Short mmCIF file of C-alpha atoms in Angstrom, two decimals:
data_model
loop_
_atom_site.label_atom_id
_atom_site.label_comp_id
_atom_site.label_asym_id
_atom_site.label_seq_id
_atom_site.Cartn_x
_atom_site.Cartn_y
_atom_site.Cartn_z
CA MET A 1 97.93 -9.88 21.29
CA LEU A 2 97.82 -7.19 18.62
CA GLY A 3 94.04 -6.97 18.96
CA ASN A 4 94.35 -6.53 22.73
CA LYS A 5 96.86 -3.69 22.25
CA LYS A 6 94.54 -1.91 19.82
CA LEU A 7 91.65 -2.32 22.23
CA LEU A 8 93.74 -0.97 25.11
CA ILE A 9 94.93 2.06 23.11
CA SER A 10 91.42 2.88 21.89
CA SER A 11 90.06 2.51 25.41
CA LEU A 12 92.70 4.88 26.79
CA ILE A 13 91.89 7.44 24.10
CA ALA A 14 88.16 7.17 24.89
CA PHE A 15 88.90 7.57 28.62
CA ALA A 16 91.06 10.63 27.92
CA CYS A 17 88.26 12.16 25.82
CA CYS A 18 85.82 11.59 28.68
CA LEU A 19 88.19 13.38 31.08
CA VAL A 20 88.56 16.32 28.70
CA MET A 21 84.78 16.61 28.33
CA ILE A 22 84.38 16.56 32.11
CA MET A 23 87.04 19.25 32.51
CA PHE A 24 85.61 21.42 29.71
CA PRO A 25 81.86 20.72 29.66
CA GLN A 26 80.84 23.98 27.98
CA GLU A 27 83.27 23.48 25.11
CA ALA A 28 82.12 19.87 24.69
CA ILE A 29 78.47 20.91 24.60
CA SER A 30 79.26 23.71 22.13
CA SER A 31 81.11 21.30 19.82
CA ALA A 32 78.28 18.78 19.94
CA ARG A 33 75.71 21.50 19.28
CA ARG A 34 77.62 22.72 16.22
CA GLY A 35 77.99 19.18 14.92
CA VAL A 36 74.31 18.38 15.39
CA PHE A 37 73.33 21.67 13.73
CA LEU A 38 75.53 20.94 10.70
CA TRP A 39 74.16 17.41 10.47
CA THR A 40 70.53 18.54 10.81
CA THR A 41 70.65 21.43 8.36
CA ASP A 42 73.01 20.13 5.67
CA VAL A 43 73.95 16.46 6.01
CA LEU A 44 70.67 14.77 6.95
CA PRO A 45 68.52 16.33 4.18
CA ALA A 46 71.22 15.57 1.60
CA LEU A 47 71.98 11.99 2.65
CA LEU A 48 68.82 10.37 4.02
CA PRO A 49 66.74 10.22 0.80
CA PHE A 50 69.67 8.76 -1.14
CA PHE A 51 70.47 6.25 1.60
CA ILE A 52 66.85 5.07 1.60
CA CYS A 53 66.83 4.80 -2.20
CA ALA A 54 70.12 2.88 -2.36
CA ASN A 55 69.18 0.57 0.51
CA TYR A 56 65.81 -0.17 -1.05
CA LEU A 57 67.42 -1.12 -4.35
CA GLN A 58 69.81 -3.40 -2.50
CA GLU A 59 67.08 -4.95 -0.34
CA ALA A 60 65.00 -5.58 -3.45
CA GLY A 61 67.97 -7.18 -5.19
CA MET A 62 67.94 -4.71 -8.07
CA LEU A 63 71.66 -3.91 -7.88
CA LYS A 64 72.35 -7.32 -9.37
CA TYR A 65 71.04 -5.98 -12.66
CA LEU A 66 72.74 -2.57 -12.62
CA ARG A 67 76.31 -1.62 -13.49
CA PRO A 68 77.90 -1.38 -10.02
CA GLY A 69 80.49 1.20 -11.05
CA ALA A 70 78.09 3.56 -12.78
CA PHE A 71 75.49 3.29 -10.02
CA THR A 72 78.02 3.81 -7.24
CA LEU A 73 79.65 6.82 -8.88
CA THR A 74 76.30 8.43 -9.70
CA MET A 75 74.99 8.05 -6.16
CA SER A 76 78.29 9.25 -4.72
CA ILE A 77 78.23 12.43 -6.83
CA LEU A 78 74.56 13.17 -6.20
CA SER A 79 74.65 12.52 -2.47
CA GLY A 80 78.25 13.10 -1.38
CA TYR A 81 80.23 11.50 1.43
CA PRO A 82 79.93 8.66 2.46
CA MET A 83 77.32 7.27 0.06
CA GLY A 84 79.86 5.69 -2.30
CA ALA A 85 81.57 3.83 0.53
CA LYS A 86 78.19 2.58 1.79
CA ILE A 87 77.34 1.00 -1.55
CA ILE A 88 80.84 -0.43 -2.03
CA GLY A 89 80.80 -1.91 1.47
CA ASP A 90 77.41 -3.55 0.91
CA MET A 91 78.49 -5.05 -2.42
CA ARG A 92 81.75 -6.35 -0.99
CA ARG A 93 80.10 -7.90 2.07
CA LYS A 94 77.72 -9.75 -0.26
CA LYS A 95 80.69 -10.87 -2.44
CA GLU A 96 79.18 -9.21 -5.49
CA ILE A 97 82.54 -7.65 -6.42
CA THR A 98 86.13 -8.74 -5.86
CA LEU A 99 88.52 -7.07 -3.43
CA GLU A 100 90.51 -5.50 -6.27
CA LYS A 101 87.40 -4.02 -7.85
CA SER A 102 86.07 -2.75 -4.55
CA MET A 103 89.43 -1.09 -3.86
CA TRP A 104 89.37 0.46 -7.32
CA LEU A 105 85.88 1.83 -6.73
CA MET A 106 87.06 3.27 -3.42
CA SER A 107 89.63 5.35 -5.28
CA PHE A 108 87.09 7.46 -7.16
CA CYS A 109 83.57 6.80 -5.82
CA ASN A 110 84.14 8.61 -2.51
CA THR A 111 83.23 12.13 -3.54
CA SER A 112 81.58 15.20 -2.10
CA GLY A 113 78.31 16.49 -3.49
CA PRO A 114 78.10 19.45 -5.90
CA ALA A 115 75.64 21.32 -3.66
CA PHE A 116 78.17 21.40 -0.82
CA MET A 117 81.08 22.53 -2.99
CA MET A 118 79.28 25.06 -5.17
CA GLY A 119 76.71 26.24 -2.66
CA SER A 120 78.00 25.88 0.89
CA VAL A 121 81.73 26.44 0.25
CA GLY A 122 81.86 28.39 -3.01
CA ALA A 123 78.92 30.78 -2.84
CA GLY A 124 78.49 30.63 0.93
CA MET A 125 81.92 30.58 2.59
CA LEU A 126 84.11 32.01 -0.18
CA GLY A 127 81.44 34.30 -1.58
CA SER A 128 82.23 33.30 -5.16
CA VAL A 129 80.12 31.19 -7.50
CA LYS A 130 83.16 30.88 -9.79
CA ALA A 131 85.19 29.43 -6.92
CA GLY A 132 82.42 26.89 -6.33
CA PHE A 133 82.61 25.69 -9.92
CA ILE A 134 86.40 25.44 -9.66
CA LEU A 135 86.05 23.32 -6.51
CA ALA A 136 83.53 20.95 -8.11
CA PHE A 137 85.41 20.63 -11.40
CA SER A 138 88.80 20.00 -9.77
CA HIS A 139 87.26 17.56 -7.28
CA TYR A 140 85.68 15.35 -9.94
CA ILE A 141 88.66 15.56 -12.29
CA GLY A 142 90.83 14.56 -9.33
CA ALA A 143 88.58 11.53 -8.78
CA LEU A 144 88.91 10.62 -12.48
CA LEU A 145 92.70 10.83 -12.27
CA ASN A 146 92.58 8.66 -9.16
CA ALA A 147 90.52 6.10 -11.09
CA ILE A 148 93.05 5.99 -13.92
CA VAL A 149 96.05 5.63 -11.59
CA TYR A 150 94.58 2.97 -9.29
CA ARG A 151 93.07 1.00 -12.16
CA LYS A 152 96.61 0.58 -13.45
CA LEU A 153 98.09 -0.14 -10.02
CA LEU A 154 95.41 -2.69 -9.14
CA ASN A 155 95.44 -4.19 -12.63
CA CYS A 156 91.65 -4.00 -12.96
CA GLN A 157 91.19 -4.89 -16.61
CA ASN A 158 87.56 -5.96 -16.68
CA SER A 159 85.75 -3.67 -14.32
CA PHE A 160 82.71 -5.83 -13.57
CA ARG A 161 80.85 -8.86 -14.69
CA GLU A 162 78.41 -8.40 -17.54
CA THR A 163 74.97 -7.20 -16.47
CA PRO A 164 72.39 -9.87 -17.39
CA LYS A 165 69.85 -9.02 -20.05
CA MET A 166 66.26 -8.56 -18.96
CA SER A 167 65.26 -11.57 -21.08
CA GLU A 168 67.67 -13.72 -19.07
CA LEU A 169 66.35 -12.73 -15.66
CA LYS A 170 64.57 -15.45 -13.72
CA ILE A 171 61.41 -14.73 -11.80
CA VAL A 172 62.06 -15.49 -8.14
CA GLU A 173 59.58 -15.98 -5.37
CA GLU A 174 59.04 -12.84 -3.30
CA THR A 175 60.38 -13.19 0.22
CA ALA A 176 59.26 -9.81 1.54
CA THR A 177 56.55 -7.30 0.82
CA ILE A 178 57.31 -3.85 -0.54
CA GLN A 179 56.47 -2.34 2.85
CA GLU A 180 58.84 -4.69 4.68
CA THR A 181 61.62 -3.96 2.19
CA LEU A 182 61.09 -0.21 2.53
CA THR A 183 61.04 -0.46 6.32
CA ASN A 184 64.34 -2.35 6.34
CA ALA A 185 65.83 0.25 3.99
CA ILE A 186 64.69 3.10 6.26
CA LEU A 187 66.08 1.44 9.39
CA ALA A 188 69.44 0.77 7.71
CA SER A 189 69.53 4.37 6.46
CA LEU A 190 68.85 5.82 9.89
CA LYS A 191 71.69 3.75 11.31
CA SER A 192 74.04 5.04 8.63
CA VAL A 193 73.18 8.72 9.09
CA ALA A 194 73.54 8.28 12.87
CA ILE A 195 77.09 7.03 12.30
CA VAL A 196 77.78 10.10 10.17
CA LEU A 197 76.46 12.34 12.95
CA SER A 198 78.74 10.70 15.50
CA TYR A 199 81.86 11.29 13.43
CA ILE A 200 80.90 14.91 12.73
CA VAL A 201 80.45 15.61 16.45
CA LEU A 202 83.74 13.92 17.33
CA ALA A 203 85.56 15.90 14.62
CA MET A 204 84.04 19.18 15.81
CA PHE A 205 85.18 18.38 19.33
CA ALA A 206 88.70 17.49 18.13
CA THR A 207 89.12 20.73 16.16
CA ASP A 208 87.82 22.82 19.07
CA MET A 209 90.25 21.11 21.44
CA LEU A 210 93.10 21.78 19.03
CA GLU A 211 92.30 25.48 19.06
CA MET A 212 91.72 25.65 22.79
CA SER A 213 94.85 23.69 23.71
CA GLY A 214 97.09 26.24 22.04
CA LEU A 215 98.88 23.59 20.00
CA LEU A 216 98.32 25.71 16.89
CA SER A 217 99.35 28.97 18.51
CA PHE A 218 102.97 28.60 17.34
CA ILE A 219 101.77 28.63 13.71
CA ASP A 220 101.64 32.21 12.50
CA SER A 221 99.89 31.47 9.21
CA GLY A 222 96.11 31.52 9.44
CA GLU A 223 95.73 29.44 6.31
CA ALA A 224 98.11 26.79 7.70
CA ARG A 225 95.98 26.52 10.85
CA ALA A 226 92.88 26.27 8.67
CA VAL A 227 94.41 23.42 6.65
CA ILE A 228 95.34 21.55 9.83
CA ASN A 229 91.75 21.87 11.02
CA GLY A 230 90.63 20.75 7.57
CA MET A 231 92.69 17.60 7.88
CA VAL A 232 90.39 16.67 10.75
CA GLU A 233 87.07 18.11 9.51
CA MET A 234 86.83 19.61 6.04
CA THR A 235 83.90 21.94 6.77
CA VAL A 236 85.69 23.51 9.74
CA GLY A 237 88.84 23.88 7.63
CA CYS A 238 86.99 25.57 4.76
CA GLU A 239 85.21 27.91 7.18
CA SER A 240 88.49 28.84 8.86
CA LEU A 241 90.20 29.40 5.52
CA ALA A 242 87.36 31.56 4.22
CA ALA A 243 87.74 33.80 7.29
CA CYS A 244 91.46 34.37 6.67
CA GLU A 245 92.18 37.93 5.57
CA GLY A 246 94.82 38.77 3.01
CA VAL A 247 94.52 35.41 1.25
CA SER A 248 93.49 35.50 -2.41
CA ILE A 249 90.44 33.65 -3.65
CA GLU A 250 92.74 31.60 -5.91
CA VAL A 251 94.76 30.29 -2.95
CA LYS A 252 91.59 29.61 -0.99
CA SER A 253 90.15 27.67 -3.93
CA VAL A 254 93.24 25.45 -4.22
CA LEU A 255 93.42 24.73 -0.48
CA CYS A 256 89.68 24.13 -0.15
CA SER A 257 89.82 21.75 -3.12
CA MET A 258 92.55 19.78 -1.40
CA MET A 259 90.71 19.63 1.94
CA ILE A 260 87.39 18.59 0.38
CA SER A 261 88.99 15.81 -1.67
CA TRP A 262 90.96 14.57 1.34
CA GLY A 263 87.73 14.72 3.33
CA GLY A 264 89.32 14.93 6.75
CA LEU A 265 89.55 12.28 9.45
CA SER A 266 85.82 12.71 10.00
CA VAL A 267 84.95 11.59 6.46
CA ILE A 268 87.57 8.84 6.52
CA GLY A 269 86.04 7.55 9.74
CA GLN A 270 82.62 7.57 8.09
CA ILE A 271 84.02 5.72 5.07
CA MET A 272 85.65 3.02 7.18
CA SER A 273 82.44 2.57 9.16
CA MET A 274 80.55 2.01 5.91
CA VAL A 275 83.02 -0.66 4.73
CA ALA A 276 83.32 -2.33 8.14
CA GLY A 277 83.27 -6.11 7.83
CA THR A 278 85.11 -6.05 4.51
CA ASP A 279 88.78 -6.61 3.72
CA ILE A 280 89.36 -3.09 2.35
CA PRO A 281 92.46 -1.78 4.20
CA LEU A 282 92.44 1.50 6.12
CA LEU A 283 95.92 2.41 4.85
CA TYR A 284 94.76 2.03 1.25
CA THR A 285 91.80 4.33 1.90
CA LEU A 286 94.07 6.95 3.46
CA ILE A 287 96.41 6.83 0.47
CA CYS A 288 93.50 7.09 -1.98
CA LYS A 289 92.08 10.16 -0.27
CA PHE A 290 95.55 11.71 -0.01
CA THR A 291 96.22 11.33 -3.73
CA HIS A 292 92.71 12.57 -4.53
CA GLY A 293 93.51 15.69 -2.52
CA LEU A 294 96.77 16.22 -4.37
CA PHE A 295 95.22 15.71 -7.81
CA SER A 296 92.32 18.06 -7.05
CA ALA A 297 94.62 20.75 -5.67
CA GLY A 298 96.80 20.45 -8.77
CA VAL A 299 93.84 20.80 -11.12
CA ALA A 300 92.51 23.78 -9.14
CA PHE A 301 95.94 25.40 -9.28
CA VAL A 302 96.13 25.04 -13.06
CA ILE A 303 92.65 26.51 -13.48
CA THR A 304 93.30 29.48 -11.19
CA ALA A 305 96.74 30.12 -12.65
CA PHE A 306 95.90 29.99 -16.35
CA MET A 307 92.16 30.31 -16.76
CA VAL A 308 91.03 32.84 -14.17
#
């Protein structure tokens, strides 16, 4: 019964979205165009090579011999959202890590990439290289604080099983050629980046509809409207905040840090798609991203208040 209710509600929402797109076709096309442009210019080049690399390692079975935590965190930092969730979801579906450990990894291995924070937001939107470094530093320190807190809450004492020594590895019969393994990795990667594109387009459409509907017109503060948009799509929120006049770079840095660490509903949707088929709860993911946003904003505030 509960499943039928969820299906009915989601179907009604999808039907309502279709009606809105029919009523406002130009706005829908504009939102989709902006989302595709963002995905093509920034997201696809940053994500696809790392997705192919990670998928190849998994297809080849090499992740069995690597430290899951270190590998996941490294790939998450280098690539950005939602690479960490992709690797965690794959490991959990294969039962390579326990639920508690996968939840712990979710608390700090869902990070944005340094190029986006320091380049796109810091130097690009805010016009300050220093602000970019503040965003990156506070974001990763916030993830570290998240790791400490949730490790204690989840009682994860031994992070992972011991990695076997190379001398202990058994030679197994090859079941696929290198070309077949690479092809499977590429196909899986293309599916993943297509999911990311879909959520970006939907988030762009949602933020445009918020603005067009006038629901935010009763809010006088430009930065408050920017933060609300950022709760849906972090890039849109950071862009809107950067355009606000009369707001200091310190305030913009703190708010952007919070929005990037929260990720927005777009990123959370991407994360949940990557862990689909696992038992990692949505509510837990929302709480993790919320606390990450708070920690990062707090760190950014301390830096801007006492060190800038």
